[in-house]
Amino acid sequence: MPLVSIQASLHRAQAEGYAIPLFDVFEFHSIVGTIAALEKKRAPGIVALPSRWVEGPHAAAHVAAVRLLAEEAPVPIALMLDHGSSFEACMRALSLGFTDIMYDGSRLPVEENIATTKAVVRAAHALGVPVEAEVGHVGLGADYESLDSARDSLTDPATAQRFVEETGVDYLAVAIGSAHGLYKGEPQLDLELLAAIRQRVDIPLVMHGGTGLSEQQFRDAIATGIVKVNIGTDLMLTASRRMGEVAQSPKPSFFAYTAAISKAYQERCAYYLDVFGASGKA
Ligand SMILES: [Zn+2]
């Protein structure tokens, strides 16, 4: 199918109580593996390119690869900008035909975050493209000792409500205890906080930093209102480990390395689609 925004699928997931994963891809074989998993599981899904890739020299080629592979797949696939670093990066993604974009101003003072998010929303909506933004800040797992150590940057429910009302954003990434990359301590989610945000905000809520959470934590987060979960680190780590195994094999071939990337992506993406309840929902 042609690339399509994930918005309708997220609203359906929200009504029916499951979540849709976003998978970060970086090169051709990761794209192939991700789309193969979506096809096999008959699931809607989001293929995402990080901001640096969209700002870099091969952005259009990466987009073309996702678009052509998605067109051959019988399931709805969205192409999303992950953590758009500036207004300009978001505009570049719009010009390249992304179906959904995230602007991340979560490190800025909230008033600045609101102002830039609002400008991005205005431009994106003119083209019919939904926008995700983040309020509170999802930090790095490497700095994560415990939920209490992350407490200061968690999302405040009243601020989240004001942020959504003032910016007109379509999906909201919230900081509820998860973190990007591998966790130094044990990840814990503040489900009471998530429930309080859910009460004030009715658009799809997004959890970043999925790698390292247990299946139970995913289920609890989804039952409490998370509708989209971003996965990146686990995919990269599994693919790297598999390439390491190829290197250790008696006759490592070039093609065994590239196949290892696609296979690792396909397996791990399929796993998350099952855990989040997205399998069979295309
Ligand atoms: Zn993220």
PDB file of C-alpha atoms and ligand atoms in Angstrom:
ATOM      1  CA  MET A   1       0.000   0.000   0.000  1.00  0.00           C
ATOM      2  CA  PRO A   2       1.137   3.599  -0.420  1.00  0.00           C
ATOM      3  CA  LEU A   3       2.610   5.113   2.749  1.00  0.00           C
ATOM      4  CA  VAL A   4      -0.160   6.317   5.039  1.00  0.00           C
ATOM      5  CA  SER A   5      -0.288   8.302   8.281  1.00  0.00           C
ATOM      6  CA  ILE A   6      -0.567   6.122  11.379  1.00  0.00           C
ATOM      7  CA  GLN A   7      -3.155   8.450  12.931  1.00  0.00           C
ATOM      8  CA  ALA A   8      -6.262   6.400  12.059  1.00  0.00           C
ATOM      9  CA  SER A   9      -4.564   3.194  13.227  1.00  0.00           C
ATOM     10  CA  LEU A  10      -3.576   4.858  16.518  1.00  0.00           C
ATOM     11  CA  HIS A  11      -7.131   6.019  17.143  1.00  0.00           C
ATOM     12  CA  ARG A  12      -8.397   2.502  16.499  1.00  0.00           C
ATOM     13  CA  ALA A  13      -5.717   1.076  18.829  1.00  0.00           C
ATOM     14  CA  GLN A  14      -6.750   3.576  21.496  1.00  0.00           C
ATOM     15  CA  ALA A  15     -10.399   2.516  21.202  1.00  0.00           C
ATOM     16  CA  GLU A  16      -9.574  -1.194  21.220  1.00  0.00           C
ATOM     17  CA  GLY A  17      -6.820  -1.221  23.859  1.00  0.00           C
ATOM     18  CA  TYR A  18      -3.605  -2.211  22.094  1.00  0.00           C
ATOM     19  CA  ALA A  19      -0.493  -0.295  20.997  1.00  0.00           C
ATOM     20  CA  ILE A  20       1.370   0.216  17.744  1.00  0.00           C
ATOM     21  CA  PRO A  21       5.165   0.144  17.745  1.00  0.00           C
ATOM     22  CA  LEU A  22       7.483   2.607  16.059  1.00  0.00           C
ATOM     23  CA  PHE A  23      10.680   0.952  14.825  1.00  0.00           C
ATOM     24  CA  ASP A  24      13.817   3.008  14.163  1.00  0.00           C
ATOM     25  CA  VAL A  25      15.639   2.013  10.970  1.00  0.00           C
ATOM     26  CA  PHE A  26      19.045   3.160   9.765  1.00  0.00           C
ATOM     27  CA  GLU A  27      19.820   1.447   6.486  1.00  0.00           C
ATOM     28  CA  PHE A  28      18.327  -0.814   3.836  1.00  0.00           C
ATOM     29  CA  HIS A  29      18.452  -4.185   5.640  1.00  0.00           C
ATOM     30  CA  SER A  30      16.793  -2.827   8.766  1.00  0.00           C
ATOM     31  CA  ILE A  31      13.995  -1.435   6.585  1.00  0.00           C
ATOM     32  CA  VAL A  32      13.578  -4.803   4.823  1.00  0.00           C
ATOM     33  CA  GLY A  33      13.417  -6.710   8.137  1.00  0.00           C
ATOM     34  CA  THR A  34      10.921  -4.300   9.711  1.00  0.00           C
ATOM     35  CA  ILE A  35       8.522  -4.385   6.768  1.00  0.00           C
ATOM     36  CA  ALA A  36       8.812  -8.181   6.528  1.00  0.00           C
ATOM     37  CA  ALA A  37       7.666  -8.429  10.174  1.00  0.00           C
ATOM     38  CA  LEU A  38       4.699  -6.094   9.578  1.00  0.00           C
ATOM     39  CA  GLU A  39       3.668  -8.186   6.571  1.00  0.00           C
ATOM     40  CA  LYS A  40       4.056 -11.492   8.372  1.00  0.00           C
ATOM     41  CA  LYS A  41       2.117 -10.310  11.427  1.00  0.00           C
ATOM     42  CA  ARG A  42      -0.471  -8.465   9.308  1.00  0.00           C
ATOM     43  CA  ALA A  43       0.043  -5.433  11.501  1.00  0.00           C
ATOM     44  CA  PRO A  44      -0.072  -1.675  10.994  1.00  0.00           C
ATOM     45  CA  GLY A  45       3.274  -0.131  11.804  1.00  0.00           C
ATOM     46  CA  ILE A  46       5.566   2.850  11.861  1.00  0.00           C
ATOM     47  CA  VAL A  47       8.972   2.867  10.202  1.00  0.00           C
ATOM     48  CA  ALA A  48      11.006   5.781  11.556  1.00  0.00           C
ATOM     49  CA  LEU A  49      14.144   7.619  10.557  1.00  0.00           C
ATOM     50  CA  PRO A  50      15.968   9.627  13.228  1.00  0.00           C
ATOM     51  CA  SER A  51      16.460  13.354  12.713  1.00  0.00           C
ATOM     52  CA  ARG A  52      20.159  13.018  11.843  1.00  0.00           C
ATOM     53  CA  TRP A  53      19.271  10.733   8.913  1.00  0.00           C
ATOM     54  CA  VAL A  54      16.666  13.171   7.638  1.00  0.00           C
ATOM     55  CA  GLU A  55      19.138  16.056   7.860  1.00  0.00           C
ATOM     56  CA  GLY A  56      21.933  13.968   6.274  1.00  0.00           C
ATOM     57  CA  PRO A  57      22.973  13.502   2.641  1.00  0.00           C
ATOM     58  CA  HIS A  58      21.079  10.259   1.875  1.00  0.00           C
ATOM     59  CA  ALA A  59      17.698  11.219   3.310  1.00  0.00           C
ATOM     60  CA  ALA A  60      15.806  11.043   0.017  1.00  0.00           C
ATOM     61  CA  ALA A  61      17.260   7.602  -0.782  1.00  0.00           C
ATOM     62  CA  HIS A  62      16.238   6.228   2.620  1.00  0.00           C
ATOM     63  CA  VAL A  63      12.731   7.621   2.154  1.00  0.00           C
ATOM     64  CA  ALA A  64      12.513   6.111  -1.337  1.00  0.00           C
ATOM     65  CA  ALA A  65      13.501   2.679   0.003  1.00  0.00           C
ATOM     66  CA  VAL A  66      10.826   2.798   2.718  1.00  0.00           C
ATOM     67  CA  ARG A  67       8.206   4.063   0.257  1.00  0.00           C
ATOM     68  CA  LEU A  68       8.857   1.405  -2.392  1.00  0.00           C
ATOM     69  CA  LEU A  69       9.011  -1.484   0.076  1.00  0.00           C
ATOM     70  CA  ALA A  70       5.846  -0.272   1.838  1.00  0.00           C
ATOM     71  CA  GLU A  71       4.023  -0.092  -1.510  1.00  0.00           C
ATOM     72  CA  GLU A  72       4.669  -3.809  -2.009  1.00  0.00           C
ATOM     73  CA  ALA A  73       3.320  -4.694   1.449  1.00  0.00           C
ATOM     74  CA  PRO A  74      -0.414  -5.360   2.008  1.00  0.00           C
ATOM     75  CA  VAL A  75      -0.491  -3.561   5.386  1.00  0.00           C
ATOM     76  CA  PRO A  76      -0.677   0.162   6.314  1.00  0.00           C
ATOM     77  CA  ILE A  77       2.820   1.530   6.951  1.00  0.00           C
ATOM     78  CA  ALA A  78       3.669   5.040   8.121  1.00  0.00           C
ATOM     79  CA  LEU A  79       6.993   6.818   7.699  1.00  0.00           C
ATOM     80  CA  MET A  80       7.770   8.983  10.704  1.00  0.00           C
ATOM     81  CA  LEU A  81      10.494  11.444  11.615  1.00  0.00           C
ATOM     82  CA  ASP A  82      11.763  10.419  15.072  1.00  0.00           C
ATOM     83  CA  HIS A  83      12.930  13.191  17.446  1.00  0.00           C
ATOM     84  CA  GLY A  84      12.926  16.021  14.908  1.00  0.00           C
ATOM     85  CA  SER A  85      15.619  18.274  16.326  1.00  0.00           C
ATOM     86  CA  SER A  86      14.448  21.624  14.949  1.00  0.00           C
ATOM     87  CA  PHE A  87      11.708  23.377  12.987  1.00  0.00           C
ATOM     88  CA  GLU A  88      13.954  23.081   9.902  1.00  0.00           C
ATOM     89  CA  ALA A  89      14.421  19.310  10.314  1.00  0.00           C
ATOM     90  CA  CYS A  90      10.631  18.916  10.512  1.00  0.00           C
ATOM     91  CA  MET A  91      10.162  20.997   7.349  1.00  0.00           C
ATOM     92  CA  ARG A  92      12.717  18.827   5.551  1.00  0.00           C
ATOM     93  CA  ALA A  93      10.784  15.711   6.563  1.00  0.00           C
ATOM     94  CA  LEU A  94       7.561  17.282   5.272  1.00  0.00           C
ATOM     95  CA  SER A  95       9.230  18.078   1.955  1.00  0.00           C
ATOM     96  CA  LEU A  96      10.428  14.460   1.693  1.00  0.00           C
ATOM     97  CA  GLY A  97       6.920  13.080   2.131  1.00  0.00           C
ATOM     98  CA  PHE A  98       6.952  11.756   5.691  1.00  0.00           C
ATOM     99  CA  THR A  99       3.428  10.795   6.793  1.00  0.00           C
ATOM    100  CA  ASP A 100       3.926  11.688  10.478  1.00  0.00           C
ATOM    101  CA  ILE A 101       6.555  13.775  12.239  1.00  0.00           C
ATOM    102  CA  MET A 102       7.838  14.200  15.761  1.00  0.00           C
ATOM    103  CA  TYR A 103       9.265  17.479  16.924  1.00  0.00           C
ATOM    104  CA  ASP A 104      11.232  17.094  20.154  1.00  0.00           C
ATOM    105  CA  GLY A 105      11.615  20.319  22.114  1.00  0.00           C
ATOM    106  CA  SER A 106      11.540  18.505  25.453  1.00  0.00           C
ATOM    107  CA  ARG A 107      14.967  19.818  26.508  1.00  0.00           C
ATOM    108  CA  LEU A 108      13.801  23.430  26.066  1.00  0.00           C
ATOM    109  CA  PRO A 109      11.905  25.539  28.597  1.00  0.00           C
ATOM    110  CA  VAL A 110       8.229  24.627  28.179  1.00  0.00           C
ATOM    111  CA  GLU A 111       7.242  28.009  26.675  1.00  0.00           C
ATOM    112  CA  GLU A 112       9.848  27.599  23.917  1.00  0.00           C
ATOM    113  CA  ASN A 113       8.784  23.996  23.383  1.00  0.00           C
ATOM    114  CA  ILE A 114       5.178  25.174  22.989  1.00  0.00           C
ATOM    115  CA  ALA A 115       6.115  27.977  20.570  1.00  0.00           C
ATOM    116  CA  THR A 116       8.149  25.776  18.197  1.00  0.00           C
ATOM    117  CA  THR A 117       5.737  22.838  18.418  1.00  0.00           C
ATOM    118  CA  LYS A 118       2.912  25.201  17.488  1.00  0.00           C
ATOM    119  CA  ALA A 119       4.816  26.403  14.400  1.00  0.00           C
ATOM    120  CA  VAL A 120       5.576  22.810  13.346  1.00  0.00           C
ATOM    121  CA  VAL A 121       1.939  21.785  13.850  1.00  0.00           C
ATOM    122  CA  ARG A 122       0.732  24.706  11.740  1.00  0.00           C
ATOM    123  CA  ALA A 123       3.006  23.824   8.808  1.00  0.00           C
ATOM    124  CA  ALA A 124       2.424  20.066   9.061  1.00  0.00           C
ATOM    125  CA  HIS A 125      -1.351  20.333   9.354  1.00  0.00           C
ATOM    126  CA  ALA A 126      -1.415  22.496   6.221  1.00  0.00           C
ATOM    127  CA  LEU A 127      -0.146  19.359   4.447  1.00  0.00           C
ATOM    128  CA  GLY A 128      -2.407  16.978   6.412  1.00  0.00           C
ATOM    129  CA  VAL A 129       0.506  15.527   8.400  1.00  0.00           C
ATOM    130  CA  PRO A 130      -0.018  14.755  12.125  1.00  0.00           C
ATOM    131  CA  VAL A 131       2.618  15.779  14.683  1.00  0.00           C
ATOM    132  CA  GLU A 132       3.973  14.210  17.866  1.00  0.00           C
ATOM    133  CA  ALA A 133       5.704  16.306  20.510  1.00  0.00           C
ATOM    134  CA  GLU A 134       7.157  15.608  23.942  1.00  0.00           C
ATOM    135  CA  VAL A 135       6.537  17.343  27.246  1.00  0.00           C
ATOM    136  CA  GLY A 136       8.559  16.440  30.299  1.00  0.00           C
ATOM    137  CA  HIS A 137      11.784  14.800  29.139  1.00  0.00           C
ATOM    138  CA  VAL A 138      12.577  11.122  28.494  1.00  0.00           C
ATOM    139  CA  GLY A 139      16.238  10.918  29.475  1.00  0.00           C
ATOM    140  CA  LEU A 140      19.004   8.405  28.874  1.00  0.00           C
ATOM    141  CA  GLY A 141      19.057   4.936  30.426  1.00  0.00           C
ATOM    142  CA  ALA A 142      22.765   5.467  31.123  1.00  0.00           C
ATOM    143  CA  ASP A 143      21.777   8.167  33.654  1.00  0.00           C
ATOM    144  CA  TYR A 144      18.877   6.150  35.081  1.00  0.00           C
ATOM    145  CA  GLU A 145      19.533   4.961  38.641  1.00  0.00           C
ATOM    146  CA  SER A 146      15.859   4.578  39.629  1.00  0.00           C
ATOM    147  CA  LEU A 147      12.437   6.091  39.004  1.00  0.00           C
ATOM    148  CA  ASP A 148      13.214   8.644  41.740  1.00  0.00           C
ATOM    149  CA  SER A 149      16.382   9.783  39.988  1.00  0.00           C
ATOM    150  CA  ALA A 150      14.256  10.521  36.894  1.00  0.00           C
ATOM    151  CA  ARG A 151      11.433  12.167  38.881  1.00  0.00           C
ATOM    152  CA  ASP A 152      12.357  15.790  38.072  1.00  0.00           C
ATOM    153  CA  SER A 153      11.944  15.318  34.316  1.00  0.00           C
ATOM    154  CA  LEU A 154       8.657  13.341  34.381  1.00  0.00           C
ATOM    155  CA  THR A 155       5.593  14.806  32.650  1.00  0.00           C
ATOM    156  CA  ASP A 156       3.349  17.017  34.766  1.00  0.00           C
ATOM    157  CA  PRO A 157      -0.335  16.244  33.955  1.00  0.00           C
ATOM    158  CA  ALA A 158      -1.508  19.879  34.080  1.00  0.00           C
ATOM    159  CA  THR A 159       1.370  20.989  31.842  1.00  0.00           C
ATOM    160  CA  ALA A 160       0.562  18.140  29.432  1.00  0.00           C
ATOM    161  CA  GLN A 161      -3.039  19.335  29.165  1.00  0.00           C
ATOM    162  CA  ARG A 162      -1.984  22.934  28.541  1.00  0.00           C
ATOM    163  CA  PHE A 163       0.651  21.798  26.032  1.00  0.00           C
ATOM    164  CA  VAL A 164      -1.901  19.840  23.989  1.00  0.00           C
ATOM    165  CA  GLU A 165      -4.493  22.631  24.104  1.00  0.00           C
ATOM    166  CA  GLU A 166      -2.039  25.347  23.083  1.00  0.00           C
ATOM    167  CA  THR A 167      -0.095  23.483  20.392  1.00  0.00           C
ATOM    168  CA  GLY A 168      -2.829  21.403  18.732  1.00  0.00           C
ATOM    169  CA  VAL A 169      -0.420  18.451  18.624  1.00  0.00           C
ATOM    170  CA  ASP A 170      -1.818  15.043  17.566  1.00  0.00           C
ATOM    171  CA  TYR A 171       0.194  12.548  19.668  1.00  0.00           C
ATOM    172  CA  LEU A 172       1.978  13.244  22.958  1.00  0.00           C
ATOM    173  CA  ALA A 173       5.198  11.592  24.140  1.00  0.00           C
ATOM    174  CA  VAL A 174       5.235  11.453  27.933  1.00  0.00           C
ATOM    175  CA  ALA A 175       8.002  10.861  30.471  1.00  0.00           C
ATOM    176  CA  ILE A 176       6.637   8.306  32.963  1.00  0.00           C
ATOM    177  CA  GLY A 177       9.834   6.486  33.995  1.00  0.00           C
ATOM    178  CA  SER A 178      11.153   4.924  30.777  1.00  0.00           C
ATOM    179  CA  ALA A 179      14.472   6.061  29.237  1.00  0.00           C
ATOM    180  CA  HIS A 180      16.380   5.861  25.953  1.00  0.00           C
ATOM    181  CA  GLY A 181      19.103   3.236  25.516  1.00  0.00           C
ATOM    182  CA  LEU A 182      20.080   0.598  28.075  1.00  0.00           C
ATOM    183  CA  TYR A 183      19.140   1.218  31.706  1.00  0.00           C
ATOM    184  CA  LYS A 184      21.804   1.513  34.371  1.00  0.00           C
ATOM    185  CA  GLY A 185      19.249   0.660  37.105  1.00  0.00           C
ATOM    186  CA  GLU A 186      15.909  -1.199  37.030  1.00  0.00           C
ATOM    187  CA  PRO A 187      13.305   0.617  34.898  1.00  0.00           C
ATOM    188  CA  GLN A 188      10.089   1.427  36.717  1.00  0.00           C
ATOM    189  CA  LEU A 189       6.992   3.104  35.296  1.00  0.00           C
ATOM    190  CA  ASP A 190       4.839   5.549  37.231  1.00  0.00           C
ATOM    191  CA  LEU A 191       1.431   4.211  36.204  1.00  0.00           C
ATOM    192  CA  GLU A 192      -0.457   6.553  38.550  1.00  0.00           C
ATOM    193  CA  LEU A 193       1.152   9.497  36.793  1.00  0.00           C
ATOM    194  CA  LEU A 194       0.265   7.978  33.404  1.00  0.00           C
ATOM    195  CA  ALA A 195      -3.361   7.552  34.514  1.00  0.00           C
ATOM    196  CA  ALA A 196      -3.459  11.189  35.682  1.00  0.00           C
ATOM    197  CA  ILE A 197      -2.137  12.366  32.287  1.00  0.00           C
ATOM    198  CA  ARG A 198      -4.644  10.137  30.470  1.00  0.00           C
ATOM    199  CA  GLN A 199      -7.492  11.788  32.408  1.00  0.00           C
ATOM    200  CA  ARG A 200      -6.499  15.229  31.122  1.00  0.00           C
ATOM    201  CA  VAL A 201      -5.300  14.370  27.596  1.00  0.00           C
ATOM    202  CA  ASP A 202      -7.345  12.395  25.086  1.00  0.00           C
ATOM    203  CA  ILE A 203      -4.949  12.216  22.093  1.00  0.00           C
ATOM    204  CA  PRO A 204      -2.750   9.083  21.654  1.00  0.00           C
ATOM    205  CA  LEU A 205       0.007   8.905  24.307  1.00  0.00           C
ATOM    206  CA  VAL A 206       3.473   7.678  23.340  1.00  0.00           C
ATOM    207  CA  MET A 207       6.131   5.900  25.389  1.00  0.00           C
ATOM    208  CA  HIS A 208       9.748   6.226  24.268  1.00  0.00           C
ATOM    209  CA  GLY A 209      12.538   4.038  25.629  1.00  0.00           C
ATOM    210  CA  GLY A 210      10.792   0.678  25.225  1.00  0.00           C
ATOM    211  CA  THR A 211      13.986  -1.421  25.203  1.00  0.00           C
ATOM    212  CA  GLY A 212      14.543  -3.143  28.547  1.00  0.00           C
ATOM    213  CA  LEU A 213      10.957  -3.059  29.826  1.00  0.00           C
ATOM    214  CA  SER A 214       9.276  -6.379  30.713  1.00  0.00           C
ATOM    215  CA  GLU A 215       6.221  -7.729  28.890  1.00  0.00           C
ATOM    216  CA  GLN A 216       4.196  -7.012  32.027  1.00  0.00           C
ATOM    217  CA  GLN A 217       5.394  -3.395  32.080  1.00  0.00           C
ATOM    218  CA  PHE A 218       4.352  -3.004  28.439  1.00  0.00           C
ATOM    219  CA  ARG A 219       0.921  -4.520  29.163  1.00  0.00           C
ATOM    220  CA  ASP A 220       0.403  -2.293  32.202  1.00  0.00           C
ATOM    221  CA  ALA A 221       1.433   0.826  30.276  1.00  0.00           C
ATOM    222  CA  ILE A 222      -0.911  -0.046  27.394  1.00  0.00           C
ATOM    223  CA  ALA A 223      -3.787  -0.821  29.808  1.00  0.00           C
ATOM    224  CA  THR A 224      -3.212   2.597  31.424  1.00  0.00           C
ATOM    225  CA  GLY A 225      -3.286   4.544  28.155  1.00  0.00           C
ATOM    226  CA  ILE A 226      -0.109   4.176  26.060  1.00  0.00           C
ATOM    227  CA  VAL A 227      -1.021   3.689  22.375  1.00  0.00           C
ATOM    228  CA  LYS A 228       2.382   3.953  20.638  1.00  0.00           C
ATOM    229  CA  VAL A 229       5.712   2.563  21.855  1.00  0.00           C
ATOM    230  CA  ASN A 230       9.064   3.506  20.311  1.00  0.00           C
ATOM    231  CA  ILE A 231      11.676   0.776  19.892  1.00  0.00           C
ATOM    232  CA  GLY A 232      15.216   1.374  18.671  1.00  0.00           C
ATOM    233  CA  THR A 233      18.008   0.176  20.956  1.00  0.00           C
ATOM    234  CA  ASP A 234      16.929  -3.492  21.105  1.00  0.00           C
ATOM    235  CA  LEU A 235      16.834  -3.713  17.304  1.00  0.00           C
ATOM    236  CA  MET A 236      20.331  -2.274  16.936  1.00  0.00           C
ATOM    237  CA  LEU A 237      21.757  -4.429  19.730  1.00  0.00           C
ATOM    238  CA  THR A 238      20.224  -7.661  18.445  1.00  0.00           C
ATOM    239  CA  ALA A 239      21.439  -6.980  14.895  1.00  0.00           C
ATOM    240  CA  SER A 240      24.942  -6.140  16.190  1.00  0.00           C
ATOM    241  CA  ARG A 241      25.052  -9.318  18.289  1.00  0.00           C
ATOM    242  CA  ARG A 242      23.980 -11.446  15.298  1.00  0.00           C
ATOM    243  CA  MET A 243      26.678  -9.877  13.127  1.00  0.00           C
ATOM    244  CA  GLY A 244      29.144 -10.717  15.896  1.00  0.00           C
ATOM    245  CA  GLU A 245      28.005 -14.354  15.665  1.00  0.00           C
ATOM    246  CA  VAL A 246      28.547 -14.301  11.900  1.00  0.00           C
ATOM    247  CA  ALA A 247      32.067 -12.999  12.508  1.00  0.00           C
ATOM    248  CA  GLN A 248      32.736 -15.966  14.797  1.00  0.00           C
ATOM    249  CA  SER A 249      31.457 -18.523  12.252  1.00  0.00           C
ATOM    250  CA  PRO A 250      33.955 -20.596  10.203  1.00  0.00           C
ATOM    251  CA  LYS A 251      33.353 -18.786   6.886  1.00  0.00           C
ATOM    252  CA  PRO A 252      31.763 -15.388   7.513  1.00  0.00           C
ATOM    253  CA  SER A 253      30.438 -14.008   4.228  1.00  0.00           C
ATOM    254  CA  PHE A 254      29.350 -10.481   3.365  1.00  0.00           C
ATOM    255  CA  PHE A 255      25.831 -11.735   2.656  1.00  0.00           C
ATOM    256  CA  ALA A 256      25.597 -13.485   6.011  1.00  0.00           C
ATOM    257  CA  TYR A 257      26.175 -10.101   7.702  1.00  0.00           C
ATOM    258  CA  THR A 258      23.501  -8.269   5.745  1.00  0.00           C
ATOM    259  CA  ALA A 259      21.022 -11.149   6.193  1.00  0.00           C
ATOM    260  CA  ALA A 260      21.734 -11.077   9.940  1.00  0.00           C
ATOM    261  CA  ILE A 261      20.532  -7.464  10.120  1.00  0.00           C
ATOM    262  CA  SER A 262      17.245  -8.152   8.296  1.00  0.00           C
ATOM    263  CA  LYS A 263      16.618 -11.326  10.277  1.00  0.00           C
ATOM    264  CA  ALA A 264      17.300  -9.699  13.647  1.00  0.00           C
ATOM    265  CA  TYR A 265      14.962  -6.823  12.792  1.00  0.00           C
ATOM    266  CA  GLN A 266      12.252  -9.156  11.543  1.00  0.00           C
ATOM    267  CA  GLU A 267      12.355 -11.326  14.678  1.00  0.00           C
ATOM    268  CA  ARG A 268      12.423  -8.501  17.210  1.00  0.00           C
ATOM    269  CA  CYS A 269       9.788  -6.402  15.404  1.00  0.00           C
ATOM    270  CA  ALA A 270       7.503  -9.469  15.259  1.00  0.00           C
ATOM    271  CA  TYR A 271       8.029  -9.990  18.997  1.00  0.00           C
ATOM    272  CA  TYR A 272       6.960  -6.437  19.868  1.00  0.00           C
ATOM    273  CA  LEU A 273       3.959  -6.561  17.525  1.00  0.00           C
ATOM    274  CA  ASP A 274       2.735  -9.634  19.427  1.00  0.00           C
ATOM    275  CA  VAL A 275       3.427  -8.173  22.890  1.00  0.00           C
ATOM    276  CA  PHE A 276       1.670  -4.888  22.087  1.00  0.00           C
ATOM    277  CA  GLY A 277      -1.363  -6.648  20.579  1.00  0.00           C
ATOM    278  CA  ALA A 278      -0.877  -5.108  17.110  1.00  0.00           C
ATOM    279  CA  SER A 279      -0.534  -8.425  15.247  1.00  0.00           C
ATOM    280  CA  GLY A 280      -3.521  -9.127  12.981  1.00  0.00           C
ATOM    281  CA  LYS A 281      -4.816  -5.544  13.240  1.00  0.00           C
ATOM    282  CA  ALA A 282      -3.975  -4.392   9.704  1.00  0.00           C
TER     283      ALA A 282
HETATM  284 ZN    ZN B   1      12.685   8.378  21.625  1.00  0.00          ZN
END
